PDB file of C-alpha atoms in Angstrom:
ATOM      1  CA  LYS A   1      90.091 111.898  74.274  1.00  0.00           C
ATOM      2  CA  VAL A   2      93.950 110.693  74.979  1.00  0.00           C
ATOM      3  CA  GLY A   3      95.591 112.789  77.789  1.00  0.00           C
ATOM      4  CA  ASP A   4      91.808 113.628  78.989  1.00  0.00           C
ATOM      5  CA  LEU A   5      91.042 112.377  83.244  1.00  0.00           C
ATOM      6  CA  VAL A   6      88.510 109.882  83.198  1.00  0.00           C
ATOM      7  CA  LYS A   7      86.028 109.280  86.215  1.00  0.00           C
ATOM      8  CA  VAL A   8      85.378 105.756  87.041  1.00  0.00           C
ATOM      9  CA  THR A   9      82.545 104.824  88.899  1.00  0.00           C
ATOM     10  CA  VAL A  10      81.724 101.457  90.179  1.00  0.00           C
ATOM     11  CA  PHE A  11      78.030 100.893  91.944  1.00  0.00           C
ATOM     12  CA  LEU A  12      77.222  97.667  93.807  1.00  0.00           C
ATOM     13  CA  GLU A  13      74.547  96.399  96.232  1.00  0.00           C
ATOM     14  CA  ALA A  14      75.090  94.443  99.496  1.00  0.00           C
ATOM     15  CA  ALA A  15      71.936  92.686 100.403  1.00  0.00           C
ATOM     16  CA  GLY A  16      70.695  91.227 103.878  1.00  0.00           C
ATOM     17  CA  LYS A  17      72.879  92.128 106.492  1.00  0.00           C
ATOM     18  CA  GLY A  18      76.047  93.001 104.588  1.00  0.00           C
ATOM     19  CA  GLN A  19      79.463  91.254 104.466  1.00  0.00           C
ATOM     20  CA  ARG A  20      82.297  91.022 106.223  1.00  0.00           C
ATOM     21  CA  TYR A  21      86.284  91.574 104.136  1.00  0.00           C
ATOM     22  CA  VAL A  22      85.094  92.678 100.671  1.00  0.00           C
ATOM     23  CA  VAL A  23      87.863  92.950  97.822  1.00  0.00           C
ATOM     24  CA  LEU A  24      86.360  95.248  94.627  1.00  0.00           C
ATOM     25  CA  ASP A  25      88.867  94.250  91.774  1.00  0.00           C
ATOM     26  CA  ASP A  26      88.233  96.536  88.790  1.00  0.00           C
ATOM     27  CA  PRO A  27      90.268  95.308  85.640  1.00  0.00           C
ATOM     28  CA  LEU A  28      91.267  98.588  83.948  1.00  0.00           C
ATOM     29  CA  PRO A  29      90.791  98.883  79.744  1.00  0.00           C
ATOM     30  CA  ALA A  30      94.016  98.588  77.692  1.00  0.00           C
ATOM     31  CA  GLY A  31      93.570 102.437  76.958  1.00  0.00           C
ATOM     32  CA  LEU A  32      93.649 103.967  80.872  1.00  0.00           C
ATOM     33  CA  MET A  33      95.670 103.970  83.577  1.00  0.00           C
ATOM     34  CA  ALA A  34      94.634 104.656  86.943  1.00  0.00           C
ATOM     35  CA  LEU A  35      95.602 107.847  89.124  1.00  0.00           C
ATOM     36  CA  ASN A  36      96.774 107.975  92.845  1.00  0.00           C
ATOM     37  CA  THR A  37      95.034 110.876  93.905  1.00  0.00           C
ATOM     38  CA  ALA A  38      96.563 110.720  97.310  1.00  0.00           C
ATOM     39  CA  PHE A  39      99.907 111.827  96.108  1.00  0.00           C
ATOM     40  CA  LYS A  40     100.154 115.281  95.757  1.00  0.00           C
ATOM     41  CA  THR A  41     102.653 115.100  92.606  1.00  0.00           C
ATOM     42  CA  GLU A  42      99.914 113.313  90.481  1.00  0.00           C
ATOM     43  CA  GLU A  43      97.769 115.014  88.376  1.00  0.00           C
ATOM     44  CA  LEU A  44      94.933 117.421  89.983  1.00  0.00           C
ATOM     45  CA  ILE A  45      91.147 116.188  89.969  1.00  0.00           C
ATOM     46  CA  PRO A  46      88.829 118.551  87.703  1.00  0.00           C
ATOM     47  CA  GLU A  47      87.147 121.631  89.438  1.00  0.00           C
ATOM     48  CA  GLY A  48      84.348 120.773  91.817  1.00  0.00           C
ATOM     49  CA  GLU A  49      85.747 117.266  92.646  1.00  0.00           C
ATOM     50  CA  GLU A  50      88.466 117.815  95.304  1.00  0.00           C
ATOM     51  CA  GLU A  51      86.133 116.415  97.958  1.00  0.00           C
ATOM     52  CA  TYR A  52      87.138 112.946  96.425  1.00  0.00           C
ATOM     53  CA  HIS A  53      90.108 112.530  98.327  1.00  0.00           C
ATOM     54  CA  GLN A  54      89.793 114.539 101.096  1.00  0.00           C
ATOM     55  CA  ASP A  55      89.454 112.467 104.519  1.00  0.00           C
ATOM     56  CA  ASP A  56      86.453 114.275 105.683  1.00  0.00           C
ATOM     57  CA  PHE A  57      83.767 113.711 103.118  1.00  0.00           C
ATOM     58  CA  ASP A  58      80.746 112.674 103.549  1.00  0.00           C
ATOM     59  CA  TYR A  59      79.805 108.678 103.688  1.00  0.00           C
ATOM     60  CA  VAL A  60      76.660 109.429 101.906  1.00  0.00           C
ATOM     61  CA  THR A  61      76.606 110.472  97.774  1.00  0.00           C
ATOM     62  CA  PRO A  62      73.749 113.289  96.897  1.00  0.00           C
ATOM     63  CA  ASP A  63      71.950 110.216  95.454  1.00  0.00           C
ATOM     64  CA  GLY A  64      71.844 108.382  98.965  1.00  0.00           C
ATOM     65  CA  SER A  65      74.284 105.818  98.021  1.00  0.00           C
ATOM     66  CA  ILE A  66      76.844 104.795 100.697  1.00  0.00           C
ATOM     67  CA  ARG A  67      80.492 105.796  99.546  1.00  0.00           C
ATOM     68  CA  PHE A  68      82.739 102.797  99.205  1.00  0.00           C
ATOM     69  CA  ARG A  69      85.501 104.095 101.190  1.00  0.00           C
ATOM     70  CA  PRO A  70      88.396 101.602 100.983  1.00  0.00           C
ATOM     71  CA  ASN A  71      90.301 100.130 104.261  1.00  0.00           C
ATOM     72  CA  TYR A  72      93.079  99.465 102.031  1.00  0.00           C
ATOM     73  CA  PHE A  73      93.404 100.704  98.529  1.00  0.00           C
ATOM     74  CA  GLU A  74      95.802  99.093  95.429  1.00  0.00           C
ATOM     75  CA  ILE A  75      96.596 100.418  91.904  1.00  0.00           C
ATOM     76  CA  ARG A  76      98.298  98.150  89.683  1.00  0.00           C
ATOM     77  CA  ASN A  77      98.733  98.313  85.820  1.00  0.00           C
ATOM     78  CA  ASP A  78      96.134  96.412  84.879  1.00  0.00           C
ATOM     79  CA  ARG A  79      93.377  97.236  87.829  1.00  0.00           C
ATOM     80  CA  VAL A  80      92.410  98.511  90.907  1.00  0.00           C
ATOM     81  CA  LEU A  81      92.116  96.612  93.871  1.00  0.00           C
ATOM     82  CA  ALA A  82      89.786  98.077  96.926  1.00  0.00           C
ATOM     83  CA  PHE A  83      89.546  96.392 100.065  1.00  0.00           C
ATOM     84  CA  ARG A  84      86.409  97.047 102.592  1.00  0.00           C
ATOM     85  CA  ASP A  85      86.454  95.468 105.956  1.00  0.00           C
ATOM     86  CA  GLN A  86      82.637  95.557 106.520  1.00  0.00           C
ATOM     87  CA  VAL A  87      80.215  96.415 103.732  1.00  0.00           C
ATOM     88  CA  TYR A  88      76.591  97.474 104.920  1.00  0.00           C
ATOM     89  CA  SER A  89      73.736  96.619 103.299  1.00  0.00           C
ATOM     90  CA  GLY A  90      72.273  99.182 101.041  1.00  0.00           C
ATOM     91  CA  SER A  91      73.406 100.695  97.350  1.00  0.00           C
ATOM     92  CA  HIS A  92      76.957 101.736  97.568  1.00  0.00           C
ATOM     93  CA  ARG A  93      79.598 103.830  95.055  1.00  0.00           C
ATOM     94  CA  PHE A  94      83.434 103.693  94.529  1.00  0.00           C
ATOM     95  CA  GLU A  95      84.968 106.229  92.452  1.00  0.00           C
ATOM     96  CA  TYR A  96      88.562 106.715  90.958  1.00  0.00           C
ATOM     97  CA  TYR A  97      90.265 108.741  88.337  1.00  0.00           C
ATOM     98  CA  CYS A  98      92.257 107.171  85.421  1.00  0.00           C
ATOM     99  CA  ARG A  99      94.008 108.848  82.517  1.00  0.00           C
ATOM    100  CA  ALA A 100      93.180 107.785  78.979  1.00  0.00           C
ATOM    101  CA  VAL A 101      97.087 107.062  77.584  1.00  0.00           C
ATOM    102  CA  CYS A 102      96.547 105.554  73.958  1.00  0.00           C
ATOM    103  CA  GLU A 103      93.633 105.888  71.347  1.00  0.00           C
ATOM    104  CA  GLY A 104      91.677 102.684  70.256  1.00  0.00           C
ATOM    105  CA  LYS A 105      88.304 100.584  71.088  1.00  0.00           C
ATOM    106  CA  PHE A 106      89.329  98.943  74.404  1.00  0.00           C
ATOM    107  CA  VAL A 107      87.236  95.682  76.313  1.00  0.00           C
ATOM    108  CA  ALA A 108      86.061  97.442  79.875  1.00  0.00           C
ATOM    109  CA  PRO A 109      86.586  93.488  81.132  1.00  0.00           C
ATOM    110  CA  ALA A 110      83.971  92.898  84.196  1.00  0.00           C
ATOM    111  CA  THR A 111      84.362  93.991  87.582  1.00  0.00           C
ATOM    112  CA  ARG A 112      84.082  91.524  90.683  1.00  0.00           C
ATOM    113  CA  VAL A 113      83.308  92.312  94.117  1.00  0.00           C
ATOM    114  CA  ALA A 114      83.334  89.434  96.822  1.00  0.00           C
ATOM    115  CA  ALA A 115      83.560  88.380 100.130  1.00  0.00           C
ATOM    116  CA  MET A 116      87.196  87.408 100.340  1.00  0.00           C
ATOM    117  CA  TYR A 117      86.575  84.575 102.925  1.00  0.00           C
ATOM    118  CA  SER A 118      82.973  83.454 101.961  1.00  0.00           C
ATOM    119  CA  PRO A 119      83.486  82.070  98.267  1.00  0.00           C
ATOM    120  CA  GLY A 120      79.935  81.746  97.366  1.00  0.00           C
ATOM    121  CA  VAL A 121      79.218  85.617  98.150  1.00  0.00           C
ATOM    122  CA  HIS A 122      80.614  87.702  94.714  1.00  0.00           C
ATOM    123  CA  GLY A 123      79.395  89.439  91.878  1.00  0.00           C
ATOM    124  CA  TYR A 124      80.064  90.558  88.418  1.00  0.00           C
ATOM    125  CA  SER A 125      79.299  93.481  86.417  1.00  0.00           C
ATOM    126  CA  PRO A 126      78.948  93.237  82.706  1.00  0.00           C
ATOM    127  CA  LYS A 127      81.660  93.899  80.119  1.00  0.00           C
ATOM    128  CA  GLY A 128      81.664  96.875  78.466  1.00  0.00           C
ATOM    129  CA  GLU A 129      83.448  98.776  75.477  1.00  0.00           C
ATOM    130  CA  LEU A 130      85.469 102.187  75.725  1.00  0.00           C
ATOM    131  CA  THR A 131      86.707 104.123  73.103  1.00  0.00           C
ATOM    132  CA  VAL A 132      89.606 106.870  73.536  1.00  0.00           C
ATOM    133  CA  LYS A 133      89.739 109.227  70.497  1.00  0.00           C
ATOM    134  CA  GLY A 134      93.049 111.094  69.736  1.00  0.00           C
ATOM    135  CA  ARG A 135      93.637 114.889  70.130  1.00  0.00           C
TER     136      ARG A 135
END
């Protein structure tokens, strides 16, 4: 619903020996606005999710995937970018929060993950659909 928090989770698989200098580019559907939970003035995240923005949370999630903890993180009007110097082989999970800002049916564009200095190494998620209902 409009005004609700939405937890965005992106899963990625790194094969082989992993990759250096990786960018995760997650375009936002038009009905969402990303939140920067590093700011104390930003909206609080839901109860039980406090470990999300603490510096001391585990690198491995309860399901066994590796948390994609960016070395650099950028929030833009239309996308979230996360940069990692080294991504090791295995399953990774990247999470962040958005706020639903307007009602409607929106296209969720494909997320792109790529090795910045190896143009042939990249992957895309399928595009999706998001419906935000009014209050």
